[in-house]
Tab-separated table of C-alpha atoms in Angstrom:
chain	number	residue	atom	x	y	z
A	1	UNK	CA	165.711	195.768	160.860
A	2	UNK	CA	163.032	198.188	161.206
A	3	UNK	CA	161.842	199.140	164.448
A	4	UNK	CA	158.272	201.021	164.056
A	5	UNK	CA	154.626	200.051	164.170
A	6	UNK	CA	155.301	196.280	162.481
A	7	UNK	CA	157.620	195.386	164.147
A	8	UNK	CA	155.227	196.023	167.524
A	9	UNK	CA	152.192	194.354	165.600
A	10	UNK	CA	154.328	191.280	165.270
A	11	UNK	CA	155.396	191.155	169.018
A	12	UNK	CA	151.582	191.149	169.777
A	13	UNK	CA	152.557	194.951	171.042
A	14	UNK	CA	150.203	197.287	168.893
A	15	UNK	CA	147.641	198.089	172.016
A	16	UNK	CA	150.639	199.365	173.807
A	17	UNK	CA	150.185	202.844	174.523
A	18	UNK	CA	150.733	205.553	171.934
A	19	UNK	CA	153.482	207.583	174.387
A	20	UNK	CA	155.464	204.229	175.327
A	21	UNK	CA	155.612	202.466	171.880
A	22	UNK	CA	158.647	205.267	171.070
A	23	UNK	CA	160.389	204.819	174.140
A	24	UNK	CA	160.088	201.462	174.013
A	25	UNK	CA	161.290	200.913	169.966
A	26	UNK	CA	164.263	203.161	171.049
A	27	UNK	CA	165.090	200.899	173.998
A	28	UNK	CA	164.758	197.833	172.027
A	29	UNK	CA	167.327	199.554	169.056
A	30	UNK	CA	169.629	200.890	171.641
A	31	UNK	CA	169.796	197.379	173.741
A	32	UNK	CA	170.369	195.261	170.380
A	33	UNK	CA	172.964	197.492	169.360
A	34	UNK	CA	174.770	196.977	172.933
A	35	UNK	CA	174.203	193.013	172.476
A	36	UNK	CA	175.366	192.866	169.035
A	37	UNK	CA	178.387	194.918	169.599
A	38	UNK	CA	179.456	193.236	172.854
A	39	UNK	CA	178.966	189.840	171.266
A	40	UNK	CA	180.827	191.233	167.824
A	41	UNK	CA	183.809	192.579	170.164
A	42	UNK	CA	184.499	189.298	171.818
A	43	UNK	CA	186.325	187.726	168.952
A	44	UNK	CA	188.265	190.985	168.085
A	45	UNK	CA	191.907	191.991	169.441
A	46	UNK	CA	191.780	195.264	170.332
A	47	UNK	CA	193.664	196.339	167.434
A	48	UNK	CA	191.083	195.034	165.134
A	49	UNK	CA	188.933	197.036	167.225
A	50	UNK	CA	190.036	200.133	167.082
A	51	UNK	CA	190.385	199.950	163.606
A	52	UNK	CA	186.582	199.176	163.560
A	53	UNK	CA	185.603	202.161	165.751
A	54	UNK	CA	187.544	204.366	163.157
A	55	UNK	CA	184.921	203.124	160.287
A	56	UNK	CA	182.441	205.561	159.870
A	57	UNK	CA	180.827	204.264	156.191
A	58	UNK	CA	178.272	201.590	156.656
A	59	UNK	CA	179.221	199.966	153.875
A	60	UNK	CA	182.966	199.728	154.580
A	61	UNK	CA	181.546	198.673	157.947
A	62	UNK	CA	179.822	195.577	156.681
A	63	UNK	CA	182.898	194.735	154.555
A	64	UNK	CA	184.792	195.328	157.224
A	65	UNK	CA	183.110	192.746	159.494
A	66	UNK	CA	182.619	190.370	156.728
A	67	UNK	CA	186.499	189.912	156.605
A	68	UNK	CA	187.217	190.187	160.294
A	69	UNK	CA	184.529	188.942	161.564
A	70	UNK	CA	182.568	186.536	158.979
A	71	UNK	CA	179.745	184.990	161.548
A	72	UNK	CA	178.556	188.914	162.552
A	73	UNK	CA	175.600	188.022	160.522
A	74	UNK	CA	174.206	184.951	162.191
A	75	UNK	CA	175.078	186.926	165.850
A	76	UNK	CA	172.883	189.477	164.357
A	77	UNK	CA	170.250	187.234	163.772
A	78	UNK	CA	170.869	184.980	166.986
A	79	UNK	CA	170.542	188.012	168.926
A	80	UNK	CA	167.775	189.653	167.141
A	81	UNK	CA	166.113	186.364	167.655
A	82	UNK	CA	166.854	186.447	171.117
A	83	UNK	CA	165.323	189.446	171.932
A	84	UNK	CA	161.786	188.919	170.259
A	85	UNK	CA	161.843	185.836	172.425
A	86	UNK	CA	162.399	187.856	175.631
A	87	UNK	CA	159.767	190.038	174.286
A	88	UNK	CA	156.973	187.574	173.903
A	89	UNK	CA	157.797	186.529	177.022
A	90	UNK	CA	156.980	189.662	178.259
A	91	UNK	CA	154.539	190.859	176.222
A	92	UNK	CA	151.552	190.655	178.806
A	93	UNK	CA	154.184	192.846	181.556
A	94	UNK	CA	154.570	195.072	178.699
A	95	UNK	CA	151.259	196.490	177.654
């Protein structure tokens, strides 16, 4: 997912000020990232993940997950999801 000037157009976000729109597309990346992975990790042994953090190839990644961990897509999604809905919410606080 792409986090840029779209992606604030389609949270009703585009009159947001110019010097908090990158601070706030790096917070949103950064806090999915730390959602997805928590909710990821909660299915995993620990062996599994360590043997995840060791992955450094997107790709092998993906395949990776896909095996271990075959419902990391629709957490994605759920979770990506999630957070536009929080965002909405807040979109009046936010501007």
């Amino acid at each position: 997912m792409q986090f840029d000037e779209n992606f604030l157009q389609e949270m009703g976000l585009s009159a947001m000020p110019e010097e908090q729109k990158v601070k706030f597309l790096n917070y949103v990346q950064e806090e999915l990232e730390v959602r997805i992975g928590e909710r990821i990790s909660r299915g995993l042994t620990d062996i599994q993940l360590n043997e995840f953090d060791m992955i450094t190839d997107p790709v092998e990644a993906a395949k990776w997950l896909e095996k271990n961990r075959p419902d990391y897509r629709e957490i994605v999604n759920r979770t990506v999801e999630e957070m536009k809905e929080a965002i909405r919410n807040s979109r009046s606080q936010l501007i």
